[in-house]
Amino acid sequence: QVQLVESGGGSVQPGGSLRLSCVPSRSIWTVYVMGWYRQTPGKEREMVATMTAGDTRTRRINYSDSVKGRFTISRDDASNTVFLQMNNLKSEDTALYYCNARSYSDVDYWGQGTQVTVSS
């Protein structure tokens, strides 16, 4: 079992920035993939960014085309935290953002979600 605690959502104007944080209940080194997903009402949850386990040489990072160049997923091992830095936010980025952890046995765990609203 992995519990995920997210924080950092809020409201921002277009062009602004936010940083989301996710702290899993066990070491991120024991999780195969950490990632961020988002969902808006009436739509399916979509992948935003994912990061596999491993060090900086071996881990694989993937972004959706809609956020590539604007969002950055990263991790801090000392604080056992995964971040999503979101820059140049657009109104279409408005969504409920979920932290995800996928175990080596292919089980998905989800956080409670944190709301991001981009509006002028």
Coordinates of N, CA and C in Angstrom, one line a residue:
Q1 N 0.8 -1.2 0.0 CA 0.0 0.0 0.0 C 0.9 1.2 0.0
V2 N 0.4 2.2 -0.7 CA 1.1 3.5 -0.8 C 0.1 4.6 -0.6
Q3 N 0.2 5.5 0.4 CA -0.6 6.6 0.5 C 0.1 7.8 -0.1
L4 N -0.6 8.7 -0.8 CA 0.0 9.8 -1.5 C -0.7 11.1 -1.0
V5 N 0.1 12.1 -0.6 CA -0.4 13.3 -0.1 C 0.1 14.4 -1.0
E6 N -0.9 15.1 -1.7 CA -0.6 16.1 -2.6 C -0.8 17.5 -2.0
S7 N -0.1 18.5 -2.5 CA -0.3 19.9 -2.1 C 0.2 20.8 -3.2
G8 N -0.2 22.1 -3.1 CA 0.4 23.0 -4.1 C -0.6 23.6 -5.1
G9 N -1.8 23.0 -5.1 CA -2.8 23.5 -6.1 C -3.3 24.9 -5.7
G10 N -4.0 25.5 -6.6 CA -4.5 26.9 -6.3 C -5.0 27.5 -7.6
S11 N -5.2 28.8 -7.5 CA -5.7 29.6 -8.6 C -4.6 30.6 -9.1
V12 N -4.4 30.7 -10.4 CA -3.4 31.5 -10.9 C -3.9 32.1 -12.3
Q13 N -3.3 33.2 -12.6 CA -3.7 33.8 -13.9 C -2.9 33.1 -15.1
P14 N -3.4 33.2 -16.3 CA -2.7 32.7 -17.4 C -1.3 33.2 -17.5
G15 N -0.3 32.3 -17.8 CA 1.1 32.7 -17.8 C 1.8 32.6 -16.5
G16 N 1.0 32.3 -15.4 CA 1.6 32.1 -14.1 C 2.2 30.7 -13.9
S17 N 2.6 30.5 -12.7 CA 3.3 29.2 -12.3 C 2.7 28.7 -11.0
L18 N 2.8 27.4 -10.9 CA 2.5 26.7 -9.7 C 3.4 25.5 -9.6
R19 N 3.6 25.0 -8.3 CA 4.4 23.8 -8.1 C 3.6 22.9 -7.2
L20 N 3.3 21.7 -7.8 CA 2.6 20.7 -7.0 C 3.7 19.7 -6.3
S21 N 3.3 19.3 -5.2 CA 4.1 18.3 -4.4 C 3.4 17.1 -4.1
C22 N 4.1 16.0 -4.0 CA 3.4 14.7 -3.7 C 4.4 13.9 -2.8
V23 N 4.0 13.5 -1.6 CA 4.8 12.8 -0.7 C 4.2 11.4 -0.5
P24 N 4.8 10.3 -1.0 CA 4.3 9.0 -0.8 C 4.7 8.5 0.6
S25 N 3.9 7.5 1.1 CA 4.1 7.0 2.4 C 5.3 6.0 2.6
R26 N 5.9 5.7 1.5 CA 7.1 4.9 1.5 C 8.1 5.5 0.5
S27 N 9.3 5.0 0.6 CA 10.4 5.6 -0.2 C 10.0 5.6 -1.7
I28 N 10.3 6.7 -2.3 CA 10.1 6.7 -3.8 C 11.0 5.7 -4.5
W29 N 12.0 5.3 -3.8 CA 12.9 4.3 -4.5 C 12.3 2.9 -4.6
T30 N 11.2 2.7 -3.8 CA 10.5 1.4 -3.8 C 9.3 1.4 -4.8
V31 N 9.1 2.5 -5.5 CA 8.0 2.7 -6.4 C 8.6 2.7 -7.8
Y32 N 7.9 2.0 -8.7 CA 8.4 1.8 -10.1 C 8.3 3.1 -10.9
V33 N 7.1 3.7 -10.8 CA 6.8 4.9 -11.6 C 6.0 5.9 -10.7
M34 N 6.5 7.2 -10.7 CA 5.7 8.2 -10.0 C 5.2 9.1 -11.2
G35 N 4.0 9.7 -11.0 CA 3.5 10.5 -12.1 C 2.4 11.4 -11.6
W36 N 2.1 12.3 -12.5 CA 1.0 13.3 -12.3 C 0.0 13.1 -13.5
Y37 N -1.3 13.1 -13.1 CA -2.4 13.0 -14.0 C -3.4 14.1 -13.7
R38 N -4.2 14.4 -14.7 CA -5.3 15.4 -14.4 C -6.6 15.0 -15.0
Q39 N -7.6 15.6 -14.5 CA -9.0 15.2 -15.0 C -9.9 16.5 -14.9
T40 N -10.7 16.7 -15.9 CA -11.7 17.7 -15.8 C -13.1 17.0 -15.9
P41 N -14.1 17.7 -15.5 CA -15.5 17.0 -15.5 C -15.9 16.5 -16.9
G42 N -16.3 15.3 -16.9 CA -16.8 14.7 -18.1 C -15.7 14.1 -19.0
K43 N -14.5 14.2 -18.6 CA -13.4 13.7 -19.4 C -12.6 12.6 -18.6
E44 N -11.9 11.8 -19.4 CA -11.1 10.8 -18.7 C -9.8 11.4 -18.1
R45 N -9.3 10.7 -17.1 CA -8.1 11.2 -16.5 C -7.0 11.0 -17.6
E46 N -6.1 12.0 -17.7 CA -5.0 11.9 -18.7 C -3.7 12.1 -18.0
M47 N -2.7 11.5 -18.6 CA -1.3 11.5 -18.1 C -0.8 12.9 -18.4
V48 N -0.1 13.5 -17.4 CA 0.6 14.8 -17.6 C 2.1 14.5 -17.7
A49 N 2.7 13.8 -16.7 CA 4.1 13.6 -16.6 C 4.3 12.3 -15.8
T50 N 5.3 11.5 -16.2 CA 5.7 10.4 -15.4 C 7.2 10.3 -15.3
M51 N 7.7 9.6 -14.2 CA 9.1 9.4 -14.0 C 9.3 8.0 -13.5
T52 N 10.2 7.3 -14.1 CA 10.5 5.9 -13.6 C 11.5 6.0 -12.5
A53 N 11.6 4.9 -11.8 CA 12.7 4.8 -10.8 C 14.0 4.8 -11.4
G54 N 15.0 5.0 -10.5 CA 16.4 5.0 -11.0 C 17.1 6.3 -10.8
D55 N 18.4 6.3 -11.1 CA 19.1 7.6 -10.9 C 18.9 8.5 -12.1
T56 N 19.6 9.6 -12.1 CA 19.4 10.6 -13.1 C 19.9 10.0 -14.5
R57 N 20.7 9.0 -14.5 CA 21.2 8.5 -15.8 C 20.2 7.5 -16.3
T58 N 19.5 6.8 -15.5 CA 18.6 5.7 -16.0 C 17.1 5.9 -15.9
R59 N 16.7 6.9 -15.2 CA 15.2 7.1 -15.1 C 14.7 7.6 -16.4
R60 N 13.5 7.3 -16.7 CA 12.8 7.8 -17.9 C 11.7 8.7 -17.5
I61 N 11.7 9.9 -18.2 CA 10.7 10.9 -18.0 C 9.8 11.0 -19.3
N62 N 8.5 11.2 -19.0 CA 7.6 11.3 -20.2 C 6.6 12.4 -19.9
Y63 N 6.3 13.2 -20.9 CA 5.4 14.3 -20.8 C 4.3 14.2 -21.9
S64 N 3.1 14.6 -21.5 CA 2.1 14.7 -22.6 C 2.5 15.9 -23.5
D65 N 2.1 15.8 -24.8 CA 2.5 16.8 -25.7 C 2.0 18.2 -25.3
S66 N 0.8 18.2 -24.6 CA 0.2 19.5 -24.3 C 1.0 20.3 -23.2
V67 N 1.9 19.6 -22.5 CA 2.6 20.3 -21.4 C 4.1 20.3 -21.6
K68 N 4.6 19.6 -22.7 CA 6.0 19.6 -22.9 C 6.6 21.0 -23.1
G69 N 7.7 21.2 -22.4 CA 8.3 22.5 -22.5 C 7.8 23.5 -21.5
R70 N 6.7 23.2 -20.8 CA 6.1 24.1 -19.8 C 6.2 23.5 -18.4
F71 N 6.0 22.2 -18.3 CA 5.9 21.5 -17.0 C 7.2 20.7 -16.9
T72 N 7.6 20.5 -15.6 CA 8.8 19.7 -15.3 C 8.5 18.8 -14.1
I73 N 8.7 17.5 -14.2 CA 8.5 16.6 -13.1 C 9.9 16.4 -12.5
S74 N 10.0 16.3 -11.2 CA 11.3 16.1 -10.6 C 11.1 15.4 -9.2
R75 N 12.2 15.1 -8.6 CA 12.0 14.4 -7.3 C 13.2 14.9 -6.4
D76 N 12.9 14.9 -5.1 CA 13.9 15.2 -4.1 C 14.0 14.0 -3.2
D77 N 15.1 13.2 -3.3 CA 15.2 12.0 -2.5 C 15.2 12.3 -1.0
A78 N 15.9 13.4 -0.6 CA 16.0 13.8 0.8 C 14.7 13.9 1.5
S79 N 13.8 14.6 0.8 CA 12.4 14.8 1.4 C 11.4 13.8 0.9
N80 N 11.8 12.8 0.1 CA 10.9 11.8 -0.5 C 9.7 12.5 -1.2
T81 N 10.0 13.4 -2.0 CA 8.9 14.2 -2.6 C 9.1 14.2 -4.1
V82 N 7.9 14.2 -4.8 CA 7.9 14.3 -6.3 C 7.2 15.6 -6.5
F83 N 7.7 16.4 -7.5 CA 7.2 17.7 -7.8 C 6.7 17.8 -9.2
L84 N 5.8 18.7 -9.4 CA 5.4 19.1 -10.8 C 5.5 20.6 -10.9
Q85 N 6.5 21.1 -11.5 CA 6.6 22.5 -11.7 C 5.9 22.9 -13.0
M86 N 4.9 23.8 -12.9 CA 4.1 24.2 -14.0 C 4.3 25.6 -14.3
N87 N 4.8 25.9 -15.5 CA 5.1 27.3 -15.9 C 4.2 27.6 -17.1
N88 N 4.1 28.9 -17.3 CA 3.3 29.4 -18.5 C 1.9 28.7 -18.5
L89 N 1.2 28.7 -17.4 CA 0.0 28.0 -17.3 C -1.1 28.6 -18.3
K90 N -1.9 27.8 -18.8 CA -3.0 28.2 -19.7 C -4.3 27.8 -19.1
S91 N -5.4 28.4 -19.6 CA -6.7 28.1 -19.1 C -7.1 26.6 -19.3
E92 N -6.5 26.0 -20.3 CA -6.8 24.6 -20.6 C -6.1 23.6 -19.6
D93 N -5.2 24.2 -18.8 CA -4.5 23.4 -17.8 C -5.4 23.2 -16.5
T94 N -6.5 24.0 -16.5 CA -7.4 23.9 -15.3 C -7.9 22.5 -15.2
A95 N -7.7 21.9 -14.0 CA -8.1 20.5 -13.8 C -7.8 20.1 -12.4
L96 N -8.3 18.9 -12.0 CA -8.0 18.3 -10.7 C -6.7 17.4 -11.0
Y97 N -5.7 17.7 -10.3 CA -4.4 17.0 -10.6 C -4.2 15.9 -9.5
Y98 N -3.8 14.7 -10.0 CA -3.6 13.6 -9.1 C -2.2 13.1 -9.2
C99 N -1.7 12.8 -8.1 CA -0.4 12.1 -8.0 C -0.6 10.6 -8.1
N100 N 0.2 9.9 -8.8 CA 0.1 8.5 -9.0 C 1.4 7.8 -8.7
A101 N 1.3 6.6 -8.1 CA 2.4 5.8 -7.9 C 2.1 4.4 -8.4
R102 N 2.9 3.8 -9.2 CA 2.7 2.5 -9.7 C 3.8 1.6 -9.2
S103 N 3.4 0.5 -8.6 CA 4.3 -0.4 -7.9 C 5.0 -1.3 -9.0
Y104 N 6.0 -2.0 -8.5 CA 6.6 -3.0 -9.4 C 5.7 -4.1 -9.8
S105 N 4.7 -4.3 -9.0 CA 3.7 -5.4 -9.4 C 2.5 -4.8 -10.1
D106 N 2.7 -3.6 -10.7 CA 1.8 -2.9 -11.6 C 0.4 -2.5 -10.9
V107 N 0.5 -2.2 -9.6 CA -0.7 -1.7 -8.9 C -0.6 -0.2 -8.9
D108 N -1.7 0.5 -9.2 CA -1.7 1.9 -9.1 C -2.3 2.5 -7.8
Y109 N -1.7 3.5 -7.3 CA -2.2 4.2 -6.1 C -2.4 5.7 -6.5
W110 N -3.4 6.3 -5.9 CA -3.7 7.6 -6.3 C -3.9 8.5 -5.0
G111 N -3.5 9.8 -5.2 CA -3.7 10.8 -4.2 C -5.2 11.3 -4.3
Q112 N -5.5 12.2 -3.4 CA -6.9 12.7 -3.3 C -7.1 13.8 -4.4
G113 N -6.1 14.3 -5.0 CA -6.3 15.3 -6.0 C -6.1 16.7 -5.4
T114 N -5.6 17.6 -6.2 CA -5.4 19.0 -5.9 C -5.9 19.8 -7.1
Q115 N -6.7 20.8 -6.8 CA -7.3 21.6 -7.9 C -6.3 22.7 -8.4
V116 N -6.2 22.8 -9.7 CA -5.5 23.9 -10.3 C -6.5 24.6 -11.2
T117 N -6.6 25.9 -11.0 CA -7.5 26.8 -11.8 C -6.7 27.9 -12.4
V118 N -6.8 28.0 -13.7 CA -6.1 29.1 -14.4 C -7.1 29.9 -15.1
S119 N -7.2 31.2 -14.6 CA -8.2 32.1 -15.0 C -7.8 33.5 -14.8
S120 N -8.3 34.4 -15.7 CA -8.0 35.8 -15.6 C -9.1 36.4 -14.9

